Tab-separated table of N, CA and C in Angstrom:
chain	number	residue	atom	x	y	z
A	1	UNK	N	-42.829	-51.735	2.923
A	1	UNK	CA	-42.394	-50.364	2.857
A	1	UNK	C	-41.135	-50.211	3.698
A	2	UNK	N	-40.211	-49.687	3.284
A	2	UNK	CA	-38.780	-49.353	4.010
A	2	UNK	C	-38.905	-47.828	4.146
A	3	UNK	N	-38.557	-47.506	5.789
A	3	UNK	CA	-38.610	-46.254	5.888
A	3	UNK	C	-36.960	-45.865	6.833
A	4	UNK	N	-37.026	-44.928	7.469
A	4	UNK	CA	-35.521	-44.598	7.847
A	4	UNK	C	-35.482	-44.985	9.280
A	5	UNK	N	-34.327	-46.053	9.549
A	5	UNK	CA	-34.081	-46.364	10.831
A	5	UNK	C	-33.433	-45.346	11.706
A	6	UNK	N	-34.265	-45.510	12.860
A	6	UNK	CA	-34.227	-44.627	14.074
A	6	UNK	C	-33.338	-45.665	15.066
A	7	UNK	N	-32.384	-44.590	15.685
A	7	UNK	CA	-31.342	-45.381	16.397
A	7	UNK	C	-31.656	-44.507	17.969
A	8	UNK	N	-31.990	-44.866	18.998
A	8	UNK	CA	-32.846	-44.161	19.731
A	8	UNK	C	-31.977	-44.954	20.967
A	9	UNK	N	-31.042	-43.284	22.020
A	9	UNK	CA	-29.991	-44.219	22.636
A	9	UNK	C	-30.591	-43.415	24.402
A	10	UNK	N	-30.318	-44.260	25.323
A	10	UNK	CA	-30.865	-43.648	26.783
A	10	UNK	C	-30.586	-42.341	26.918
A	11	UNK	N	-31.500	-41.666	27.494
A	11	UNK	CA	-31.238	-40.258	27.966
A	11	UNK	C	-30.094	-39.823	28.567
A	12	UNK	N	-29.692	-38.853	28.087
A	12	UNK	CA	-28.243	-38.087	28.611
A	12	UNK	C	-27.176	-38.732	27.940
A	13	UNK	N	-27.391	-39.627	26.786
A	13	UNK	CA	-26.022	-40.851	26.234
A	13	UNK	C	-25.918	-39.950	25.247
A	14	UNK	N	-24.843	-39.735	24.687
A	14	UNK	CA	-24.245	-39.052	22.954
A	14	UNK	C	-24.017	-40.508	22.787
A	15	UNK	N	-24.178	-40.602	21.040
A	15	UNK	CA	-23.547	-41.428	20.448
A	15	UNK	C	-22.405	-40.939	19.081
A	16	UNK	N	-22.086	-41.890	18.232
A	16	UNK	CA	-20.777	-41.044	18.288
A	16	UNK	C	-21.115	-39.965	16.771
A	17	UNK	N	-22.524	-39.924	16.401
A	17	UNK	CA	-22.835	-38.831	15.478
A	17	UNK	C	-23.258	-36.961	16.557
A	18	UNK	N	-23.683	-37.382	17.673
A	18	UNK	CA	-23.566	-36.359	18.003
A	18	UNK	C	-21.851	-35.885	18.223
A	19	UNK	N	-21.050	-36.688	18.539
A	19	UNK	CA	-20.067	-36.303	19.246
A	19	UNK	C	-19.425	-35.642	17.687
A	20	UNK	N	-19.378	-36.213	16.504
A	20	UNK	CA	-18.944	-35.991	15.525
A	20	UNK	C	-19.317	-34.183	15.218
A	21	UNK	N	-20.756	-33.935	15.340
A	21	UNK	CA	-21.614	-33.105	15.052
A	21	UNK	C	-21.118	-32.038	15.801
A	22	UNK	N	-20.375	-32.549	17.085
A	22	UNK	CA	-20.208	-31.493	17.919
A	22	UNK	C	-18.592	-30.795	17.689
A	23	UNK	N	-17.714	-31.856	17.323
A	23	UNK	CA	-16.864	-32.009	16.959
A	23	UNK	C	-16.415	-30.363	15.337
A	24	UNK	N	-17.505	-30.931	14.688
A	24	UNK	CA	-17.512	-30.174	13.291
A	24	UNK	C	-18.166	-28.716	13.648
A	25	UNK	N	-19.195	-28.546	14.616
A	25	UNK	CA	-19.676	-27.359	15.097
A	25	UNK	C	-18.469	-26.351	15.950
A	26	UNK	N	-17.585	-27.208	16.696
A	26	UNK	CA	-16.375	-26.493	17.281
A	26	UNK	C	-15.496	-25.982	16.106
A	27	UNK	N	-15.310	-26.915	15.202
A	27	UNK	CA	-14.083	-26.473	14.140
A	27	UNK	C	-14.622	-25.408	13.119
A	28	UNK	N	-16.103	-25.822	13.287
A	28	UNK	CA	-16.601	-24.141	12.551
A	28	UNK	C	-16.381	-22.729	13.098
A	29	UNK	N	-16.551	-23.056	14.459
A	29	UNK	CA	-16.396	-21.495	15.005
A	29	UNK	C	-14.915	-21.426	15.163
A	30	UNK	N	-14.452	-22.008	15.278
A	30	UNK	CA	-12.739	-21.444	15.173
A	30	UNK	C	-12.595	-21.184	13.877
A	31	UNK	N	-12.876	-21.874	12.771
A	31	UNK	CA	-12.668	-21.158	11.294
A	31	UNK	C	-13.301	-20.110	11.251
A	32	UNK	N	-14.462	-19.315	11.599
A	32	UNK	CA	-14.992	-18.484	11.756
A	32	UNK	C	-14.148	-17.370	12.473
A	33	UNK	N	-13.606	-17.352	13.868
A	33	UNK	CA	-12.749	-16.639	14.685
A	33	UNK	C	-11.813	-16.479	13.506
A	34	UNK	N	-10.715	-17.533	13.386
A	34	UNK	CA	-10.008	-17.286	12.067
A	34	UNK	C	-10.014	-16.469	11.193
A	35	UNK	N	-11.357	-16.532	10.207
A	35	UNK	CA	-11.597	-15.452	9.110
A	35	UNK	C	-11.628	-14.383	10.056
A	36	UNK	N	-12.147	-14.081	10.913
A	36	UNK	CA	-12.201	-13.015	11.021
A	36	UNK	C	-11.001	-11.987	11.519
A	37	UNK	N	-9.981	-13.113	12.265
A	37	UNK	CA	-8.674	-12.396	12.262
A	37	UNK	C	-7.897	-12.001	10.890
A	38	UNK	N	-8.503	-12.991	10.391
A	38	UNK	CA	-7.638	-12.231	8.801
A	38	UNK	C	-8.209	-11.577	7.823
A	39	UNK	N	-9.519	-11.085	8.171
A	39	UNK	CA	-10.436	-10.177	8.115
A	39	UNK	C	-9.928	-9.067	8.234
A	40	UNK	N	-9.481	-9.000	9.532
A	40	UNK	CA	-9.153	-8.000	10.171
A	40	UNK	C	-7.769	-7.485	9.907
A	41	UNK	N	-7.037	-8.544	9.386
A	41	UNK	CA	-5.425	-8.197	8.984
A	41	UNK	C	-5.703	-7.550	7.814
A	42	UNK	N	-6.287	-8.288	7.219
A	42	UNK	CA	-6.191	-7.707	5.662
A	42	UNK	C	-6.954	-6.309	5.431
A	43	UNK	N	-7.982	-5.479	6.691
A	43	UNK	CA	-7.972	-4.159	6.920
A	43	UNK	C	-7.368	-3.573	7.126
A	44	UNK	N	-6.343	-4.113	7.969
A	44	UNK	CA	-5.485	-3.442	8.167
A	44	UNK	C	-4.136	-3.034	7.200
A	45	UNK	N	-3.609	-3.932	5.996
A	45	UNK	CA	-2.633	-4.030	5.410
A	45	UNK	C	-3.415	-3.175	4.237
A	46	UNK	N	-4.829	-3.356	3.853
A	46	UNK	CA	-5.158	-2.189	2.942
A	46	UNK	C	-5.074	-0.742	3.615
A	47	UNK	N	-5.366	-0.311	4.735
A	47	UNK	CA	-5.243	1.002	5.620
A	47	UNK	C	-3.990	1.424	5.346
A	48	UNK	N	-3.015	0.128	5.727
A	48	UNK	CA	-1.611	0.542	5.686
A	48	UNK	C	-1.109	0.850	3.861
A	49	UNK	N	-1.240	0.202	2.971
A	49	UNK	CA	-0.945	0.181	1.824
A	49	UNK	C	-1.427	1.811	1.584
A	50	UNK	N	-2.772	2.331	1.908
A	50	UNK	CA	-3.310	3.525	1.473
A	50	UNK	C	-2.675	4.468	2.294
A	51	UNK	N	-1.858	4.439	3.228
A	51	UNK	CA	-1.219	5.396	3.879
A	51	UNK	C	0.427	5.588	3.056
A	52	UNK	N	0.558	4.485	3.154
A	52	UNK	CA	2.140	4.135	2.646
A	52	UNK	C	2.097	4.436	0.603
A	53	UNK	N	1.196	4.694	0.346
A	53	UNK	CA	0.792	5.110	-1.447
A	53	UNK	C	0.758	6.830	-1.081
A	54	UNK	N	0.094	7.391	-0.164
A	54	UNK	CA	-0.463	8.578	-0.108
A	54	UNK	C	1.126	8.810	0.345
A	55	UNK	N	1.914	8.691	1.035
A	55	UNK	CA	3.459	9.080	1.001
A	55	UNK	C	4.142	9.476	0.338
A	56	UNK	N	3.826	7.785	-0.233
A	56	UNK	CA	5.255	8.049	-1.501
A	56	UNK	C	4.687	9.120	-2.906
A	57	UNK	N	3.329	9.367	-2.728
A	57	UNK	CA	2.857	10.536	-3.903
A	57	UNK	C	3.336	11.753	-3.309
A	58	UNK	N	3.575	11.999	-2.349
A	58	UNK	CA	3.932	13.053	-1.661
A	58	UNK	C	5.425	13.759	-1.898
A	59	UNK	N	6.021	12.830	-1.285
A	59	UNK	CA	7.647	12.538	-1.646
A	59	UNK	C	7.501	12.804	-2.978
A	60	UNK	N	7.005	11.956	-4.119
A	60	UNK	CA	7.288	11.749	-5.187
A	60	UNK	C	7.233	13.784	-6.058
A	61	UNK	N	5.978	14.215	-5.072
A	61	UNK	CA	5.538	15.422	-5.784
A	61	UNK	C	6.567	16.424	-5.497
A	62	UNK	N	7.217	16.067	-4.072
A	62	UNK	CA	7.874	17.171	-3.644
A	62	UNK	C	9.362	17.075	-4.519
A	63	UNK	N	9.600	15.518	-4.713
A	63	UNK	CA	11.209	15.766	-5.751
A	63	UNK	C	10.887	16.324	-6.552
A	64	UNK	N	9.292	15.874	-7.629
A	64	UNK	CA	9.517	17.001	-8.932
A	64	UNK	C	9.607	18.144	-8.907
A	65	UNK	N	8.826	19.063	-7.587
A	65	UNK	CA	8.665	19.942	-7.960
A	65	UNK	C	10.212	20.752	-7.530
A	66	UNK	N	11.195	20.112	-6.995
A	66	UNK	CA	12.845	20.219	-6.401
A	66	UNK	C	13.348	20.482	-7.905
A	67	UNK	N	12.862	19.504	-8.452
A	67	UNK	CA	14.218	19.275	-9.600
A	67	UNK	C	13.608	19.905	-10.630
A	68	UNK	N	12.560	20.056	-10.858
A	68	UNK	CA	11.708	21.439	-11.681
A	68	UNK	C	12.593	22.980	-11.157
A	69	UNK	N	12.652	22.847	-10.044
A	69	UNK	CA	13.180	24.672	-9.194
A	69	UNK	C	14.615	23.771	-9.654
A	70	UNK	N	15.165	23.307	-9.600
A	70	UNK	CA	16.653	23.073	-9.569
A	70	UNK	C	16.762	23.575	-11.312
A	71	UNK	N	16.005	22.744	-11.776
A	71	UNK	CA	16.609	22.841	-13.573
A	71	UNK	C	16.080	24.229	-14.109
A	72	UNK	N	15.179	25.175	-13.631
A	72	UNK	CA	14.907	26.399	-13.771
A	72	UNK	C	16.756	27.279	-13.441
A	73	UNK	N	16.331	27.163	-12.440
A	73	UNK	CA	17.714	27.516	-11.258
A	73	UNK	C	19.134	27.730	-12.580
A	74	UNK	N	19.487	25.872	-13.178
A	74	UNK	CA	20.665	25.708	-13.499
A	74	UNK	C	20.720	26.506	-14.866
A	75	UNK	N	19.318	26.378	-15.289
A	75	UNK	CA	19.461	27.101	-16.415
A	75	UNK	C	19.444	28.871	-16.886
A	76	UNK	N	18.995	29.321	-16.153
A	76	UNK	CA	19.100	30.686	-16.111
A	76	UNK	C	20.393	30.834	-15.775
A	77	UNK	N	20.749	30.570	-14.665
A	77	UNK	CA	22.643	30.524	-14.474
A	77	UNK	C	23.053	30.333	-16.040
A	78	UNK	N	22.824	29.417	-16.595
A	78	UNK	CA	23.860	29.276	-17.878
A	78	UNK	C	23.321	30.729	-18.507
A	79	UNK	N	22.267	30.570	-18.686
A	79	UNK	CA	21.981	31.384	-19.795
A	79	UNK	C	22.993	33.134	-19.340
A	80	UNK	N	22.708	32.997	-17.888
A	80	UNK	CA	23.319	34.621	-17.954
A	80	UNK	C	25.132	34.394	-18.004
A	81	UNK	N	25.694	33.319	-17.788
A	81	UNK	CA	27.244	33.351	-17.829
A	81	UNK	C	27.097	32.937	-19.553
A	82	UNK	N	26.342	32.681	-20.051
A	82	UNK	CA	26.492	33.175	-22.149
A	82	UNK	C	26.805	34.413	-22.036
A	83	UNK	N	25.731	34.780	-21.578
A	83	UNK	CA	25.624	36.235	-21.871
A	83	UNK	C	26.607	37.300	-21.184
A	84	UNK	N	27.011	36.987	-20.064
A	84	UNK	CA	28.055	37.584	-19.426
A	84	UNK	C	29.429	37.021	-20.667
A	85	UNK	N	29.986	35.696	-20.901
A	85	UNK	CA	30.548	36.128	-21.951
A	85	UNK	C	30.774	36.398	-22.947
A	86	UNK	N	29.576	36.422	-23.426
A	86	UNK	CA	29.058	37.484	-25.197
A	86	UNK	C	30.037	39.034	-25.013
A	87	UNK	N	29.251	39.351	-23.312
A	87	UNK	CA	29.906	40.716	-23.117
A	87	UNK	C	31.270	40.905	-23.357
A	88	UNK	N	31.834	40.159	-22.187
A	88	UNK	CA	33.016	39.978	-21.692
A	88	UNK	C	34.375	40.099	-23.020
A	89	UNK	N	33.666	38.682	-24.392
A	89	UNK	CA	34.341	38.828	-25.445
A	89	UNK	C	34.357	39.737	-26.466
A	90	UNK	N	33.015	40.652	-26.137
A	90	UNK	CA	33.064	41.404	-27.092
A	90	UNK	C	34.088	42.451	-27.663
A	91	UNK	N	34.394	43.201	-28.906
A	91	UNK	CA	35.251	43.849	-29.228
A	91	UNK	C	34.230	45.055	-29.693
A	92	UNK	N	35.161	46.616	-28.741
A	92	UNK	CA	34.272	47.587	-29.173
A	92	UNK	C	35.305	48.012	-30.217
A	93	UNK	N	34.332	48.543	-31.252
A	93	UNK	CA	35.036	49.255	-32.511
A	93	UNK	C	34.949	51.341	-31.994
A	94	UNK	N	36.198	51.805	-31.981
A	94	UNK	CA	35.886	52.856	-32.147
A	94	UNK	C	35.959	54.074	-33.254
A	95	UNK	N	35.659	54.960	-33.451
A	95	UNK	CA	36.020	55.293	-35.047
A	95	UNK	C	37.298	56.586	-34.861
């Protein structure tokens, strides 16, 4: 019967699977720290994106509603200098 060899080293000795073990357990928690800094970035760049969207809708609302009052504005002007010279050209007939 073959069973699994036991490698059995003096007390207080690492050999070099613990050291490995320990090795891969350190580089986990720094990848861990890691994610979580960019965890944390990438909360932050969505926070920022949703601030910096809610702006530019803002801006965006306030030009239309500018150039809505502007083109109201330009056009009534025309319409009354027609009409001022409808007047202006008119010819009165008298009898």
């Amino acid at each position: 019967r073959v069973g699994p060899i036991l490698r059995t080293l003096p007390d207080n000795e690492q050999g070099p699977d613990d050291k490995r073990a320990e090795d891969l357990l350190e580089d986990a928690a720094d990848m861990l720290d890691d994610w979580d800094i960019l965890e944390d970035h990438f909360d932050f760049m969505r926070a920022r994106e949703g601030r910096h969207e809610k702006l530019t809708n803002a801006i965006l609302s306030r030009i239309n509603r500018w150039s809505i009052a502007e083109m109201l504005m330009v056009t009534s002007i025309a319409a009354g200098q027609v009409m001022y010279w409808k007047k202006f050209f008119e010819t009165r007939r008298y009898l």
